[in-house]
Short mmCIF file of C-alpha atoms in Angstrom, two decimals:
data_model
loop_
_atom_site.label_atom_id
_atom_site.label_comp_id
_atom_site.label_asym_id
_atom_site.label_seq_id
_atom_site.Cartn_x
_atom_site.Cartn_y
_atom_site.Cartn_z
CA UNK G 1 -50.35 35.61 69.42
CA UNK G 2 -49.86 38.35 66.93
CA UNK G 3 -46.19 38.72 67.76
CA UNK G 4 -45.69 34.93 67.45
CA UNK G 5 -47.35 34.94 64.00
CA UNK G 6 -45.18 37.81 62.95
CA UNK G 7 -42.01 35.95 63.96
CA UNK G 8 -43.01 32.86 61.97
CA UNK G 9 -43.75 34.96 58.89
CA UNK G 10 -40.43 36.79 59.07
CA UNK G 11 -38.61 33.46 59.45
CA UNK G 12 -40.48 32.08 56.46
CA UNK G 13 -39.44 35.12 54.42
CA UNK G 14 -35.85 34.62 55.37
CA UNK G 15 -35.99 30.94 54.46
CA UNK G 16 -37.49 31.86 51.09
CA UNK G 17 -34.72 34.40 50.52
CA UNK G 18 -32.10 31.77 51.33
CA UNK G 19 -33.88 29.29 49.07
CA UNK G 20 -33.79 31.77 46.18
CA UNK G 21 -30.11 32.40 46.71
CA UNK G 22 -29.46 28.64 46.76
CA UNK G 23 -31.52 28.20 43.58
CA UNK G 24 -29.49 30.92 41.84
CA UNK G 25 -26.24 29.24 42.91
CA UNK G 26 -27.54 25.88 41.70
CA UNK G 27 -28.46 27.38 38.33
CA UNK G 28 -25.00 28.91 38.06
CA UNK G 29 -23.35 25.52 38.80
CA UNK G 30 -25.62 23.81 36.25
CA UNK G 31 -24.68 26.38 33.60
CA UNK G 32 -20.99 25.84 34.31
CA UNK G 33 -21.49 22.07 34.13
CA UNK G 34 -23.22 22.44 30.75
CA UNK G 35 -20.38 24.62 29.45
CA UNK G 36 -17.77 22.07 30.57
CA UNK G 37 -19.76 19.23 28.95
CA UNK G 38 -19.98 21.15 25.67
CA UNK G 39 -16.21 21.76 25.74
CA UNK G 40 -15.56 18.08 26.48
CA UNK G 41 -17.80 16.98 23.60
CA UNK G 42 -16.02 19.42 21.28
CA UNK G 43 -12.67 17.88 22.29
CA UNK G 44 -13.99 14.39 21.63
CA UNK G 45 -15.31 15.43 18.21
CA UNK G 46 -11.93 17.01 17.39
CA UNK G 47 -10.15 13.79 18.39
CA UNK G 48 -12.52 11.77 16.22
CA UNK G 49 -11.98 14.18 13.31
CA UNK G 50 -8.22 13.85 13.68
CA UNK G 51 -8.51 10.06 13.64
CA UNK G 52 -10.76 10.20 10.59
CA UNK G 53 -8.31 12.52 8.83
CA UNK G 54 -5.47 10.09 9.54
CA UNK G 55 -7.53 7.23 8.19
CA UNK G 56 -8.47 9.24 5.11
CA UNK G 57 -4.83 10.12 4.40
CA UNK G 58 -3.65 6.52 4.50
CA UNK G 59 -6.30 5.34 2.04
CA UNK G 60 -4.72 6.73 -1.11
CA UNK G 61 -1.10 6.64 -2.21
CA UNK G 62 -1.13 9.88 -4.18
CA UNK G 63 1.36 11.21 -6.71
CA UNK G 64 2.90 13.53 -4.09
CA UNK G 65 3.53 10.48 -1.85
CA UNK G 66 5.18 8.73 -4.77
CA UNK G 67 7.31 11.79 -5.53
CA UNK G 68 8.40 12.14 -1.89
CA UNK G 69 9.29 8.46 -1.76
CA UNK G 70 11.34 8.43 -4.94
CA UNK G 71 13.11 11.72 -4.20
CA UNK G 72 13.96 10.53 -0.68
CA UNK G 73 15.29 7.27 -2.04
CA UNK G 74 17.38 9.11 -4.65
CA UNK G 75 18.85 11.55 -2.14
CA UNK G 76 19.80 8.89 0.40
CA UNK G 77 21.23 6.53 -2.19
CA UNK G 78 23.37 9.33 -3.61
CA UNK G 79 26.22 8.33 -1.28
CA UNK G 80 27.08 5.16 -3.24
CA UNK G 81 27.52 7.34 -6.32
CA UNK G 82 30.14 9.49 -4.63
CA UNK G 83 31.87 6.99 -2.39
CA UNK G 84 33.28 3.81 -3.87
CA UNK G 85 34.46 2.41 -0.53
CA UNK G 86 31.23 0.55 0.44
CA UNK G 87 31.28 -1.35 -2.85
CA UNK G 88 34.68 -2.80 -1.95
CA UNK G 89 33.53 -4.46 1.26
CA UNK G 90 29.97 -5.44 0.28
CA UNK G 91 31.15 -8.66 -1.46
CA UNK G 92 32.70 -9.78 1.86
CA UNK G 93 29.55 -9.20 3.92
CA UNK G 94 27.47 -12.28 4.70
CA UNK G 95 24.30 -12.44 2.59
CA UNK G 96 22.22 -13.67 5.53
CA UNK G 97 23.26 -10.66 7.59
CA UNK G 98 22.18 -8.33 4.79
CA UNK G 99 18.83 -10.13 4.53
CA UNK G 100 18.27 -9.81 8.31
CA UNK G 101 19.17 -6.10 8.24
CA UNK G 102 16.82 -5.60 5.29
CA UNK G 103 13.92 -7.32 7.07
CA UNK G 104 14.62 -5.29 10.21
CA UNK G 105 14.53 -2.09 8.15
CA UNK G 106 11.24 -3.08 6.55
CA UNK G 107 9.81 -3.56 10.05
CA UNK G 108 11.16 -0.14 11.10
CA UNK G 109 9.61 1.45 8.01
CA UNK G 110 6.29 -0.20 8.88
CA UNK G 111 6.35 1.32 12.36
CA UNK G 112 7.44 4.71 11.03
CA UNK G 113 4.61 4.80 8.48
CA UNK G 114 2.16 3.92 11.26
CA UNK G 115 3.29 6.89 13.36
CA UNK G 116 3.02 9.14 10.31
CA UNK G 117 -0.75 8.64 10.31
CA UNK G 118 -1.68 8.09 13.96
CA UNK G 119 -0.21 8.54 17.41
CA UNK G 120 -0.65 5.01 18.76
CA UNK G 121 0.10 1.46 17.67
CA UNK G 122 -3.28 -0.13 18.38
CA UNK G 123 -4.06 -3.32 16.50
CA UNK G 124 -6.77 -2.43 14.05
CA UNK G 125 -6.95 -4.98 11.23
CA UNK G 126 -8.55 -2.54 8.81
CA UNK G 127 -5.81 0.03 9.43
CA UNK G 128 -3.03 -2.58 9.35
CA UNK G 129 -4.30 -3.76 5.96
CA UNK G 130 -4.10 -0.25 4.53
CA UNK G 131 -0.70 0.21 6.18
CA UNK G 132 0.63 -2.97 4.54
CA UNK G 133 -0.68 -1.78 1.19
CA UNK G 134 1.13 1.53 1.62
CA UNK G 135 4.31 -0.29 2.65
CA UNK G 136 4.07 -2.36 -0.52
CA UNK G 137 3.66 0.76 -2.68
CA UNK G 138 6.59 2.44 -0.93
CA UNK G 139 8.78 -0.64 -1.33
CA UNK G 140 7.91 -0.96 -5.02
CA UNK G 141 8.55 2.75 -5.72
CA UNK G 142 11.97 2.51 -4.06
CA UNK G 143 12.62 -0.76 -5.93
CA UNK G 144 12.14 0.94 -9.31
CA UNK G 145 14.49 3.79 -8.42
CA UNK G 146 17.13 1.47 -7.00
CA UNK G 147 17.15 -0.78 -10.06
CA UNK G 148 17.76 2.29 -12.23
CA UNK G 149 20.55 3.55 -9.96
CA UNK G 150 22.23 0.13 -9.84
CA UNK G 151 22.16 -0.12 -13.63
CA UNK G 152 23.61 3.39 -13.91
CA UNK G 153 26.56 2.68 -11.61
CA UNK G 154 27.13 -0.70 -13.27
CA UNK G 155 26.32 -2.75 -10.18
CA UNK G 156 23.59 -4.71 -11.97
CA UNK G 157 25.66 -5.84 -14.92
CA UNK G 158 25.19 -9.04 -16.92
CA UNK G 159 28.65 -10.37 -16.07
CA UNK G 160 28.12 -10.21 -12.28
CA UNK G 161 27.33 -13.27 -10.17
CA UNK G 162 23.78 -13.49 -8.79
CA UNK G 163 24.88 -13.41 -5.12
CA UNK G 164 26.78 -10.15 -5.67
CA UNK G 165 23.79 -8.64 -7.45
CA UNK G 166 21.48 -9.60 -4.56
CA UNK G 167 23.94 -8.12 -2.06
CA UNK G 168 24.17 -4.85 -4.03
CA UNK G 169 20.42 -4.66 -4.36
CA UNK G 170 19.71 -5.35 -0.67
CA UNK G 171 22.23 -2.73 0.45
CA UNK G 172 20.91 0.03 -1.79
CA UNK G 173 17.26 -0.90 -1.25
CA UNK G 174 17.70 -0.66 2.52
CA UNK G 175 19.24 2.80 2.22
CA UNK G 176 16.56 3.84 -0.24
CA UNK G 177 13.76 2.72 2.07
CA UNK G 178 15.31 4.74 4.88
CA UNK G 179 15.38 7.83 2.64
CA UNK G 180 11.86 7.27 1.39
CA UNK G 181 10.42 7.14 4.90
CA UNK G 182 12.42 10.15 6.06
CA UNK G 183 11.16 12.22 3.13
CA UNK G 184 7.59 11.01 3.53
CA UNK G 185 7.46 12.85 6.88
CA UNK G 186 7.78 16.17 5.06
CA UNK G 187 4.43 17.95 5.22
CA UNK G 188 2.48 18.53 2.05
CA UNK G 189 0.65 21.62 3.27
CA UNK T 1 -34.28 6.05 -26.02
CA UNK T 2 -32.01 3.45 -24.47
CA UNK T 3 -31.35 4.09 -20.82
CA UNK T 4 -27.80 3.17 -19.74
CA UNK T 5 -27.69 1.23 -16.46
CA UNK T 6 -24.99 2.50 -14.14
CA UNK T 7 -23.15 0.40 -11.58
CA UNK T 8 -22.43 1.61 -8.06
CA UNK T 9 -19.26 0.18 -6.66
CA UNK T 10 -18.59 0.17 -2.91
CA UNK T 11 -15.09 -0.04 -1.51
CA UNK T 12 -15.23 -1.87 1.82
CA UNK T 13 -11.76 -0.74 2.89
CA UNK T 14 -12.16 2.97 2.34
CA UNK T 15 -15.95 3.22 2.56
CA UNK T 16 -16.07 5.12 -0.73
CA UNK T 17 -18.67 4.70 -3.47
CA UNK T 18 -17.96 4.96 -7.18
CA UNK T 19 -20.46 5.33 -9.99
CA UNK T 20 -19.28 3.39 -13.04
CA UNK T 21 -20.87 3.04 -16.44
CA UNK T 22 -20.56 -0.74 -16.17
CA UNK T 23 -19.23 -3.24 -13.66
CA UNK T 24 -15.41 -3.13 -13.40
CA UNK T 25 -15.14 -4.47 -9.85
CA UNK T 26 -12.83 -7.24 -11.03
CA UNK T 27 -10.31 -4.56 -12.07
CA UNK T 28 -11.07 -2.07 -9.32
CA UNK T 29 -10.37 -4.42 -6.40
CA UNK T 30 -7.77 -7.09 -5.77
CA UNK T 31 -9.44 -9.57 -3.41
CA UNK T 32 -8.16 -12.76 -1.73
CA UNK T 33 -9.86 -14.79 -4.48
CA UNK T 34 -7.81 -12.88 -7.07
CA UNK T 35 -4.70 -13.70 -5.08
CA UNK T 36 -5.61 -17.40 -5.11
CA UNK T 37 -6.38 -17.30 -8.84
CA UNK T 38 -3.02 -15.65 -9.50
CA UNK T 39 -1.19 -18.33 -7.52
CA UNK T 40 -3.15 -21.02 -9.36
CA UNK T 41 -2.24 -19.47 -12.71
CA UNK T 42 1.43 -19.29 -11.67
CA UNK T 43 1.38 -22.95 -10.61
CA UNK T 44 -0.27 -24.19 -13.82
CA UNK T 45 1.99 -22.08 -16.03
CA UNK T 46 5.17 -23.09 -14.26
CA UNK T 47 4.29 -26.79 -14.30
CA UNK T 48 3.55 -26.68 -18.04
CA UNK T 49 6.78 -24.76 -18.69
CA UNK T 50 8.98 -27.13 -16.71
CA UNK T 51 7.27 -30.44 -17.48
CA UNK T 52 6.95 -29.97 -21.27
CA UNK T 53 10.13 -31.41 -22.77
CA UNK T 54 12.23 -28.89 -24.64
CA UNK T 55 9.96 -25.88 -24.01
CA UNK T 56 12.20 -24.11 -21.50
CA UNK T 57 15.32 -24.90 -23.55
CA UNK T 58 13.69 -23.49 -26.69
CA UNK T 59 12.90 -20.29 -24.86
CA UNK T 60 16.48 -20.13 -23.59
CA UNK T 61 17.71 -20.02 -27.19
CA UNK T 62 16.03 -16.62 -27.60
CA UNK T 63 18.10 -13.46 -27.45
CA UNK T 64 17.70 -11.35 -24.28
CA UNK T 65 16.67 -8.30 -26.35
CA UNK T 66 13.84 -10.35 -27.87
CA UNK T 67 12.73 -11.29 -24.37
CA UNK T 68 12.81 -7.62 -23.33
CA UNK T 69 10.70 -6.75 -26.35
CA UNK T 70 8.17 -9.53 -25.71
CA UNK T 71 7.75 -8.62 -22.03
CA UNK T 72 7.52 -4.89 -22.73
CA UNK T 73 5.05 -5.26 -25.58
CA UNK T 74 2.96 -7.79 -23.66
CA UNK T 75 2.76 -5.60 -20.57
CA UNK T 76 2.04 -2.49 -22.65
CA UNK T 77 -0.72 -4.12 -24.69
CA UNK T 78 -2.35 -5.54 -21.56
CA UNK T 79 -2.13 -2.18 -19.80
CA UNK T 80 -3.69 -0.36 -22.76
CA UNK T 81 -6.47 -2.96 -22.92
CA UNK T 82 -7.38 -2.64 -19.23
CA UNK T 83 -6.92 1.12 -19.39
CA UNK T 84 -9.51 1.43 -22.18
CA UNK T 85 -12.00 -0.67 -20.17
CA UNK T 86 -11.48 1.23 -16.90
CA UNK T 87 -11.32 4.60 -18.63
CA UNK T 88 -14.63 4.03 -20.40
CA UNK T 89 -16.29 2.75 -17.27
CA UNK T 90 -15.00 5.38 -14.84
CA UNK T 91 -15.60 8.10 -17.49
CA UNK T 92 -12.08 9.44 -16.92
CA UNK T 93 -8.93 8.12 -18.55
CA UNK T 94 -6.79 9.58 -15.75
CA UNK T 95 -8.66 7.54 -13.14
CA UNK T 96 -8.70 4.59 -15.54
CA UNK T 97 -4.91 4.61 -15.88
CA UNK T 98 -4.53 4.60 -12.09
CA UNK T 99 -6.94 1.70 -11.70
CA UNK T 100 -5.39 -0.35 -14.50
CA UNK T 101 -1.85 0.26 -13.27
CA UNK T 102 -2.66 -0.51 -9.65
CA UNK T 103 -4.50 -3.69 -10.56
CA UNK T 104 -1.64 -4.91 -12.71
CA UNK T 105 0.90 -4.30 -9.99
CA UNK T 106 -0.39 -7.07 -7.70
CA UNK T 107 -0.37 -9.98 -10.22
CA UNK T 108 3.04 -8.76 -11.42
CA UNK T 109 4.45 -8.89 -7.87
CA UNK T 110 2.94 -12.32 -7.29
CA UNK T 111 4.40 -13.61 -10.56
CA UNK T 112 7.81 -12.15 -9.71
CA UNK T 113 7.97 -13.65 -6.22
CA UNK T 114 6.52 -16.98 -7.39
CA UNK T 115 9.00 -17.28 -10.30
CA UNK T 116 11.91 -16.46 -7.99
CA UNK T 117 10.89 -19.09 -5.41
CA UNK T 118 9.95 -21.74 -7.98
CA UNK T 119 13.17 -21.35 -9.95
CA UNK T 120 15.23 -21.58 -6.77
CA UNK T 121 13.33 -24.65 -5.57
CA UNK T 122 13.70 -26.45 -8.91
CA UNK T 123 17.40 -25.55 -8.88
CA UNK T 124 17.16 -23.77 -12.22
CA UNK T 125 18.82 -20.76 -10.64
CA UNK T 126 21.46 -20.62 -7.91
CA UNK T 127 23.63 -18.02 -6.25
CA UNK T 128 26.71 -18.83 -8.31
CA UNK T 129 25.20 -18.31 -11.76
CA UNK T 130 25.62 -15.25 -13.96
CA UNK T 131 23.10 -12.45 -13.63
CA UNK T 132 22.56 -12.57 -17.40
CA UNK T 133 21.32 -16.15 -17.24
CA UNK T 134 19.22 -15.44 -14.15
CA UNK T 135 17.54 -12.52 -15.89
CA UNK T 136 16.84 -14.62 -18.96
CA UNK T 137 15.29 -17.47 -16.97
CA UNK T 138 13.22 -15.08 -14.88
CA UNK T 139 11.89 -13.33 -17.95
CA UNK T 140 11.05 -16.58 -19.72
CA UNK T 141 9.18 -17.85 -16.67
CA UNK T 142 7.32 -14.60 -16.14
CA UNK T 143 6.32 -14.24 -19.80
CA UNK T 144 5.00 -17.81 -19.93
CA UNK T 145 3.30 -17.67 -16.53
CA UNK T 146 1.64 -14.32 -17.30
CA UNK T 147 -0.49 -15.94 -20.03
CA UNK T 148 -2.13 -18.17 -17.40
CA UNK T 149 -2.20 -15.62 -14.58
CA UNK T 150 -3.87 -12.95 -16.70
CA UNK T 151 -6.47 -15.31 -18.17
CA UNK T 152 -7.32 -16.98 -14.85
CA UNK T 153 -7.08 -13.96 -12.54
CA UNK T 154 -8.83 -11.39 -14.73
CA UNK T 155 -10.98 -13.74 -16.79
CA UNK T 156 -12.38 -16.05 -14.12
CA UNK T 157 -12.96 -13.27 -11.60
CA UNK T 158 -14.74 -11.21 -14.28
CA UNK T 159 -16.98 -14.13 -15.25
CA UNK T 160 -17.77 -14.87 -11.59
CA UNK T 161 -18.57 -11.22 -10.93
CA UNK T 162 -20.82 -10.90 -13.96
CA UNK T 163 -22.66 -14.12 -13.17
CA UNK T 164 -23.47 -12.88 -9.69
#
C-alpha cells in the first residue's frame, strides 16, 4: 500500500513540475504576443500620424509653396525667352488641340499634387476639396507669372488677334504648370 | 468696465478654431452661398450693363489707361477696406492681409470667368478681334459687375451672418 501511495505522489510531483514548465512557456508566449501587439499599435499610430501630417500640409498654401510654384514656372518657361522657334509654329497649331492638351495637363497636375501629400488616390471628398483649392491657387500663381512673361516678350500685345493671344497663353501656362508642380516636389525641410 | 465679447470661429474643412474680436466669418470663409451670391451679382450687373441703351458704348469711349486706373484703384480701396476689418478682428494685420486677399480672389475669379463666358455668348467678343478691344470690354464688364458682386456677396452674406 505504502509503495503504491509513494508512486502516486511521485507521479503527482512530476505532473506539477510539467505543469509549471508549461505555465512558464505560456507566460513567455503571452509576453511575446503583448510585445508584438504593442509594436503593431505603434505602427498603426505612425501611419495615422503620417496621414494627419499629409492632411495638415495640404490645408494651407503657404508663402514657400507660392515661391516654389512661381520659381518653377519661371524656370520652365525660360525656354520661350531663349528659343524663338516655338513662337513661329504656335499660330499654325489648332486651338482646340491646345485646349485639350491644357486640360490634360491640369488633370496631370491634380494627380501629381495628390501624390505629393498622400500615397494613394482614395476618394475622400474632404481631401479632394482641399486638393482642388490648392490646384486653384497653383493655377492662379502660375497665371500671374505667365501674364508678366508674355507681356515682357511682347506676346500679349494690343495689336495681336485674340485667338493668337489665347494660343500663346495656353502654351506658356501649360509649361508653367508643369514647372510649378515639378518644383513643388522639392522638400522644404 | 466694458467687456469685449470675442467670437470663436470654427473652420469645418481644417478643423481649426480662431478667436476673433468680432464676427468676420463672411470674410474668413467662401461658402457655396457666397458662390451663388457672386453669380447672382454677375448676372444682375451684366444684364444692366448690356440692356441699358448706350451704357456699354459710353464706357467704350473711355481710354484704356483710365480703365486700368479705375480697376486698380477700385481693387486697392476694396482690399484696404477688408484688410482693416480683418486685421482689427484677427488682431494681426499680417493675418488680416492674407484673409482679405484670399477672400477677394474667389469673387475675382468668378467675375473673370463669368465676363469671359457672357461676352462670348452675347457675341461682344470673338476670336478675330484685337486684343486691345477684348481687354477694354473685359475691363468694362468686370468694373461694372464688381459693384454688384461686392455688394451682394459681401453685404448680403454679412447681414445674414449677423442676423443669425
